[in-house]
Coordinates of C-alpha atoms in Angstrom, one line a residue:
X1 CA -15.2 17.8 -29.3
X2 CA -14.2 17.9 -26.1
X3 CA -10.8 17.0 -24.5
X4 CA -10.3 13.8 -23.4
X5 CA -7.9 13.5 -20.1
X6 CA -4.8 11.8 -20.0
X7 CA -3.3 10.2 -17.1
X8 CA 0.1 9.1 -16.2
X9 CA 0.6 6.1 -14.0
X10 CA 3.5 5.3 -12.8
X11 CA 3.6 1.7 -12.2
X12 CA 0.4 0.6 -14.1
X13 CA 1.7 -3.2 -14.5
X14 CA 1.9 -3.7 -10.7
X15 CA -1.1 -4.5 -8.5
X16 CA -2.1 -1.0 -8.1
X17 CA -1.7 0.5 -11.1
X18 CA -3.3 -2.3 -12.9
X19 CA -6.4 -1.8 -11.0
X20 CA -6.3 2.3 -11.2
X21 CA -5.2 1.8 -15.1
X22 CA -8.9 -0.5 -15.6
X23 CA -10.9 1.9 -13.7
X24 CA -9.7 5.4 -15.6
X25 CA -10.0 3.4 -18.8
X26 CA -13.7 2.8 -17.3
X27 CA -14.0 6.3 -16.8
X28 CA -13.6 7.3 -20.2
X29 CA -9.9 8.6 -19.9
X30 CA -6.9 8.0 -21.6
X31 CA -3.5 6.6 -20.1
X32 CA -0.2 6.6 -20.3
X33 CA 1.9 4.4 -18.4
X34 CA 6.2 3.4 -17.4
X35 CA 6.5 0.2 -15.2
X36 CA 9.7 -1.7 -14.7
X37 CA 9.9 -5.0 -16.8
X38 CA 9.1 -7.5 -17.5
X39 CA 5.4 -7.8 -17.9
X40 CA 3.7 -10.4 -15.3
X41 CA 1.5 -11.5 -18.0
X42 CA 0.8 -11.0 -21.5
X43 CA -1.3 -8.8 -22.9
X44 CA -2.3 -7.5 -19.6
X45 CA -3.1 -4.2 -20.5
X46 CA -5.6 -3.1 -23.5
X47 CA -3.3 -1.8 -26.6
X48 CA -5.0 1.6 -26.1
X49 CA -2.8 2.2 -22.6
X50 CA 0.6 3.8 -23.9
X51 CA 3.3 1.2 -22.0
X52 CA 6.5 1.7 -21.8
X53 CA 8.7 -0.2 -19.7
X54 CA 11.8 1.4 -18.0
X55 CA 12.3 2.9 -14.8
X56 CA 11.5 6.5 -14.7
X57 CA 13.9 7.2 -12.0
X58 CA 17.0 6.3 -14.9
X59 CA 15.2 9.3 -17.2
X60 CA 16.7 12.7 -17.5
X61 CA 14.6 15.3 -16.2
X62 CA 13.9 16.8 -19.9
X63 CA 12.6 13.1 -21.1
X64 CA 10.2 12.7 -17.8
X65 CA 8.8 16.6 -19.1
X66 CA 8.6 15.0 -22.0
X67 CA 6.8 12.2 -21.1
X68 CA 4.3 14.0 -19.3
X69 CA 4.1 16.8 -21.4
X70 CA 0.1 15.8 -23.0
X71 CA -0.8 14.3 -19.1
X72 CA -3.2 16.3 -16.8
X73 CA -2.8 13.7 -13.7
X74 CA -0.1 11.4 -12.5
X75 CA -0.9 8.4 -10.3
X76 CA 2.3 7.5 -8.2
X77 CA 1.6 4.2 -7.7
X78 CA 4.9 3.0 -6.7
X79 CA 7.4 2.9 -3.9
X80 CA 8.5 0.3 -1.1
X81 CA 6.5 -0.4 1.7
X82 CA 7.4 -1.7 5.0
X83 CA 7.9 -5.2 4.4
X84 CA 11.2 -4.3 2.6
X85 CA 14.2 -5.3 5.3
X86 CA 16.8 -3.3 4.1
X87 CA 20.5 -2.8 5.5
X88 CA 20.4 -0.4 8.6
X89 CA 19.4 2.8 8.9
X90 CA 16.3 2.1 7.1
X91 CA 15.5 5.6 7.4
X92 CA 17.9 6.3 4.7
X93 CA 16.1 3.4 2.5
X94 CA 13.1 4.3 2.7
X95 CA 14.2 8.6 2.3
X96 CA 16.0 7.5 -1.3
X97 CA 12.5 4.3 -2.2
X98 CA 10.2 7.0 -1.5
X99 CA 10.8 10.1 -0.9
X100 CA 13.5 11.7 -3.6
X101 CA 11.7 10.0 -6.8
X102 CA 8.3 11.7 -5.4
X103 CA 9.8 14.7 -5.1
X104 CA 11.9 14.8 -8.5
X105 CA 8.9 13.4 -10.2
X106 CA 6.0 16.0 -8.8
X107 CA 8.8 18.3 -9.4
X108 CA 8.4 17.5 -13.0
X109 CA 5.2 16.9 -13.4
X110 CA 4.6 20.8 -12.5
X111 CA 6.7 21.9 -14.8
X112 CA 5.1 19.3 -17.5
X113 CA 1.5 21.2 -16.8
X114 CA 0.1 18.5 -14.8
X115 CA -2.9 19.8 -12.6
X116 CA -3.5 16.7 -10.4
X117 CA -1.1 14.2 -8.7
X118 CA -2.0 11.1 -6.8
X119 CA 0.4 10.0 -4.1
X120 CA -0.4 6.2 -3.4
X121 CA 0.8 6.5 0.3
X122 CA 0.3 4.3 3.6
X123 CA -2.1 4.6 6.8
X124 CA 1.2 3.9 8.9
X125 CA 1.1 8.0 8.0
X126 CA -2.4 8.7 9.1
X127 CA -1.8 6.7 12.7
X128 CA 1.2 7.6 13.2
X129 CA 0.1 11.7 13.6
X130 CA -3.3 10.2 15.2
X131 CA -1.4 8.4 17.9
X132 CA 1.4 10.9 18.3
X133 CA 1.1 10.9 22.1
X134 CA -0.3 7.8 22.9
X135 CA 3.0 5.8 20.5
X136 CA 5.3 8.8 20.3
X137 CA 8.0 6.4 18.5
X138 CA 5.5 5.7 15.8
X139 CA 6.2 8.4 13.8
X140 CA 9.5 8.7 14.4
X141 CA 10.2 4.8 12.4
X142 CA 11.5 4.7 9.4
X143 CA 8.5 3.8 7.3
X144 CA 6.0 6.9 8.8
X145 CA 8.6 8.8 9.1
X146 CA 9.8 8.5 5.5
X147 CA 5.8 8.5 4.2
X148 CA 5.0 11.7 6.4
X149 CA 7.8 13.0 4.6
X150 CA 7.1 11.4 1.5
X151 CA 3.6 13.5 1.4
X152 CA 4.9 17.0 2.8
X153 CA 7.5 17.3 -0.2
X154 CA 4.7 16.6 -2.7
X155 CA 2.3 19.0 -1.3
X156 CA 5.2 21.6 -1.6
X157 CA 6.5 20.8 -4.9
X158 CA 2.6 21.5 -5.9
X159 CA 1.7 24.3 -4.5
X160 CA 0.1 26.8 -6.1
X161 CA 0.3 25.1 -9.7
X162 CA -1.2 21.2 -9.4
X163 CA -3.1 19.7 -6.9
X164 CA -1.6 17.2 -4.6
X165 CA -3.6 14.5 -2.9
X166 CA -2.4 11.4 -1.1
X167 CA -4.4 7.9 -0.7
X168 CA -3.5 6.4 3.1
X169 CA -3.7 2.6 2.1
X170 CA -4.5 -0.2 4.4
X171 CA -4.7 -3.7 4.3
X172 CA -5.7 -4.4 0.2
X173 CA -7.0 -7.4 -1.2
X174 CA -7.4 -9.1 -4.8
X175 CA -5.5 -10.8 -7.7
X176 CA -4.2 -9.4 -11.1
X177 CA -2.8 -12.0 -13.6
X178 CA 1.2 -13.1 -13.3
X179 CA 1.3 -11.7 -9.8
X180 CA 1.1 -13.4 -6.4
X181 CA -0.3 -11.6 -3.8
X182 CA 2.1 -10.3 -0.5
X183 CA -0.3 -11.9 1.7
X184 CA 1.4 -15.4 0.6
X185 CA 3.6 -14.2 3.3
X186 CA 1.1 -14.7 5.8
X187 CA -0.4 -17.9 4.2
X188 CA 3.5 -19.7 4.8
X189 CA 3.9 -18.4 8.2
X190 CA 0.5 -20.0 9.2
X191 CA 0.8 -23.6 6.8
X192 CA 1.3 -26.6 8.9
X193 CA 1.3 -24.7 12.7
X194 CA -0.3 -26.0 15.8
X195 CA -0.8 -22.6 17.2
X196 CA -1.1 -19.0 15.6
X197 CA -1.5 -16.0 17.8
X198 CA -3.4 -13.5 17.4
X199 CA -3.0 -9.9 19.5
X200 CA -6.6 -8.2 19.8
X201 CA -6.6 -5.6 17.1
X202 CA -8.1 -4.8 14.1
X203 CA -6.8 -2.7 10.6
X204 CA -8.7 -1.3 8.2
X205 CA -9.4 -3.3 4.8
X206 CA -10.2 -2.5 1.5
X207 CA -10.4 -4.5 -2.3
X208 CA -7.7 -3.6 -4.7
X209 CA -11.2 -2.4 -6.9
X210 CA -11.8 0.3 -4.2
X211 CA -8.3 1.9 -4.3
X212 CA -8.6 2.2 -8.1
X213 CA -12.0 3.9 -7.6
X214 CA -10.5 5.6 -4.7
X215 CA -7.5 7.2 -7.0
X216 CA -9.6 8.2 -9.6
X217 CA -12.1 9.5 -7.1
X218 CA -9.2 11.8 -5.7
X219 CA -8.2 12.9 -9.2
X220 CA -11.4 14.0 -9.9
X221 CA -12.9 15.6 -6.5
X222 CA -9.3 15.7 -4.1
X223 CA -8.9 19.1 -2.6
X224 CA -5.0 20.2 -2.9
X225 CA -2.9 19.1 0.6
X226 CA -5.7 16.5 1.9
X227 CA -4.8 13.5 2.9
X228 CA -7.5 10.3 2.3
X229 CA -7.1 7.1 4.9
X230 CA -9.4 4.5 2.9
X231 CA -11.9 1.9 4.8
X232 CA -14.2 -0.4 3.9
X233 CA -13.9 -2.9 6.0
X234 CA -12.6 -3.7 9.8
X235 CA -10.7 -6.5 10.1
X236 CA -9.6 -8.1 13.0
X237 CA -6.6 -10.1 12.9
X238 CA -7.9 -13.3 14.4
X239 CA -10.6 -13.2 11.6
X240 CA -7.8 -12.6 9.4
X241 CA -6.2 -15.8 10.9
X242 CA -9.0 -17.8 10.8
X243 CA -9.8 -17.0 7.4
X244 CA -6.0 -18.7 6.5
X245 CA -6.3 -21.3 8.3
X246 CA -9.7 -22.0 6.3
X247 CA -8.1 -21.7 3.0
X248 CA -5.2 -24.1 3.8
X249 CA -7.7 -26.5 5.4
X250 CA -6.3 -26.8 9.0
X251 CA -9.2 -26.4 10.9
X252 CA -8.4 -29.6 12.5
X253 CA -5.0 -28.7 13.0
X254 CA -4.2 -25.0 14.0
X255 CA -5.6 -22.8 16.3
X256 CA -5.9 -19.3 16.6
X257 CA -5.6 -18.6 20.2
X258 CA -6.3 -14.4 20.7
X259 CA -3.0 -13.4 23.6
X260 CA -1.9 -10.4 25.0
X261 CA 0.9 -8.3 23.5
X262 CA 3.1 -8.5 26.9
X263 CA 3.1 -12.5 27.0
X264 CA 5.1 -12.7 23.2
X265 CA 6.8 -9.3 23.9
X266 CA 10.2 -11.0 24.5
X267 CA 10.0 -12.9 21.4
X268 CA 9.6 -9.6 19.0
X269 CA 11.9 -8.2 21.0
X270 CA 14.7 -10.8 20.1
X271 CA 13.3 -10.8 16.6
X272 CA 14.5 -6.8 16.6
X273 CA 17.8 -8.1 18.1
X274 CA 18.2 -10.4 15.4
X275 CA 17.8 -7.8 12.8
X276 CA 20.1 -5.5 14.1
X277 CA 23.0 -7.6 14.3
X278 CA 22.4 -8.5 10.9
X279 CA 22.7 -5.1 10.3
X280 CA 19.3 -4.9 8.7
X281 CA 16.0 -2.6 10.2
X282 CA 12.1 -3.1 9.6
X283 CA 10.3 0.0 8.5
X284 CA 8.5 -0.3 11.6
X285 CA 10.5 -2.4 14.8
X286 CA 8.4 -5.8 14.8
X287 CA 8.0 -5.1 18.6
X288 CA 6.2 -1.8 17.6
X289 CA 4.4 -3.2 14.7
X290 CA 3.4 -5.7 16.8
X291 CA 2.1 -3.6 19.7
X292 CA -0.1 -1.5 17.5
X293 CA -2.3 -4.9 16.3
X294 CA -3.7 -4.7 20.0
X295 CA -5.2 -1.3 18.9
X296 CA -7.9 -0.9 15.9
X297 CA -5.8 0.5 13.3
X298 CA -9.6 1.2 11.9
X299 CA -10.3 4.6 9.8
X300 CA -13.9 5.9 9.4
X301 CA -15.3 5.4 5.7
X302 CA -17.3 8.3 5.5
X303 CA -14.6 10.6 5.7
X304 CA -13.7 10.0 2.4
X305 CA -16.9 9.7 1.1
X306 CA -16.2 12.2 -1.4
X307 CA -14.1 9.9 -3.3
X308 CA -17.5 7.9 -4.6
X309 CA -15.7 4.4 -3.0
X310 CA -18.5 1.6 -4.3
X311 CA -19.5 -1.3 -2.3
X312 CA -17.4 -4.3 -2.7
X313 CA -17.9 -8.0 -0.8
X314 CA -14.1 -7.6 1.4
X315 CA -14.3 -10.8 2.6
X316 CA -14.7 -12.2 -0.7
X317 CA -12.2 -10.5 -1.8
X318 CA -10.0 -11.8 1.0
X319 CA -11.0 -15.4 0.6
X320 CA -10.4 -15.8 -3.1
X321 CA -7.3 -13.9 -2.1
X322 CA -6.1 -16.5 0.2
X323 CA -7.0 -19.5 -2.2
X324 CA -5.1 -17.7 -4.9
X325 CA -1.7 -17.4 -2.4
X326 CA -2.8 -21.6 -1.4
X327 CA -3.2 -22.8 -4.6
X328 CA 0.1 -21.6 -6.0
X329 CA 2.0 -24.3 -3.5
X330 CA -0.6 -27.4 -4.4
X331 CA 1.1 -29.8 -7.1
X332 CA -0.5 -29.8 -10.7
X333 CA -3.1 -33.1 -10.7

């Protein structure tokens, strides 16, 4: 009979690995998971997955050997993106989120006689080398930096032994059970405004269905050191807007006016102010971040055509998205 694969997900309660657990348990392969408690909903995952809940990082590096000692691939689906505001330098919260648990844990994972590892990593990476001379500080902010990095130390901890491939996220959209979705973020900024800017831009946008296939897809066909920037959709952000201000029903109320970056520059720029004397940093300054949503932040989907991405309805996936974020603030009838 042949051997069935086992994979290791790291993280296969949250969002992500939810989605990449379904779709290798799809596939016919077996899985093996740690995520940090509690569970968002019960009986989330089918009894088949091995769970565990702890936090890997707490293990001794015999017990993570150990507990990938029958795995052939480990999805890293965990980390902190760039909406963490931690204390200042962010550099150093985002080098200790990201990059020493990657690099312990691939580390390991080698030496456990795993042949493929999935980095779950960030498009602020892919852009950030694109636009190197057009936004020279891009890559030099804490949350590329730490991601460039973040993939470089994986690559190396794998060489020779396990193939290394990395998944450069953008914009993702769906709903898992016992979770809310980030974008309710968004959703509160927007509820009861007049006016709404949007700058020009557009970003890249994909369901949370296509990153799942888009892992697996990397497990199976990823080529050691390649890096995969994910796309299915382009989405500018006045769309995006728009599409809010639908779900709360202000139509009447709120308007999405599209405005040049220079015209709100001095606000972001006193929002950076602002953080600094609080002695926190973004990932990414907001008068950067902001800057680079007059650009399209827009990858080309057939570059990673190899990883067999299936067609899914985005904007579906970004409307029921949006009236899941909506609903959670209307009273019970």
């Amino acid at each position: 009979m042949a051997h069935i694969s086992k994979i290791f997900v790291l993280g296969g309660t949250g969002f992500l690995g939810y989605y990449t657990t379904k779709e290798l348990l799809a596939q016919g392969y077996q899985v093996k998971t740690m995520a940090l408690p509690p569970m968002p909903a019960d009986n989330l995952l089918p009894s088949t997955v091995e769970l565990s809940l702890g936090n890997i990082n707490e293990l001794s590096d015999a017990q993570v050997v150990d507990l990938l000692s029958d795995c052939d691939g480990f999805m890293y689906a965990a980390g902190a993106d760039e909406r963490a505001l931690p204390e200042a330098p962010a550099l150093s919260f985002y080098y200790h989120a990201n990059v020493l648990p990657t690099q312990r844990l691939a580390r390991l994972a080698r030496q456990a006689g795993v042949k493929n590892f999935v980095v779950f990593g960030s498009y602020n990476a892919e852009f950030a080398s694109l636009w190197r001379d057009t936004y020279p500080d891009y890559q030099l902010q804490p949350y590329p930096n730490t991601r460039l990095l973040q993939e470089q130390v994986a690559f190396a901890e794998g060489e020779g032994a396990m193939t290394v491939t990395v998944l450069r996220l953008p914009y993702i959209f769906g709903t898992m059970p016992g979770r809310m979705p980030l974008w309710k973020m968004f959703v509160d900024q927007i509820r009861n405004q007049p006016v709404y800017p949007a700058l020009k831009g557009s970003t890249s946008a994909v369901t949370v269905e296509q990153v799942a296939e888009a892992a697996v897809g990397a497990l199976q066909h990823g080529e050691h050191r390649h890096t995969y920037a994910i796309n299915a959709y382009n989405l500018a952000y006045k769309d995006f807007y728009d599409m809010i201000v639908e779900a709360l029903h202000q139509e009447t109320m709120t308007q999405v006016p599209v405005v040049p970056f220079d015209q709100l520059k001095p606000q972001f720029e006193q929002l950076d102010a602002q953080t600094a004397a609080a002695g926190k940093e973004h990932g990414i300054h907001i008068t950067l971040s902001e800057k680079l949503q007059e650009e399209a932040q827009c990858t080309d989907p057939d570059e990673t055509a190899i990883l067999g991405i299936k067609d899914h309805d985005v904007v579906a996936s970004i409307k029921a998205t949006l009236a899941k974020c909506v609903e959670a603030d209307e009273p019970a009838n």
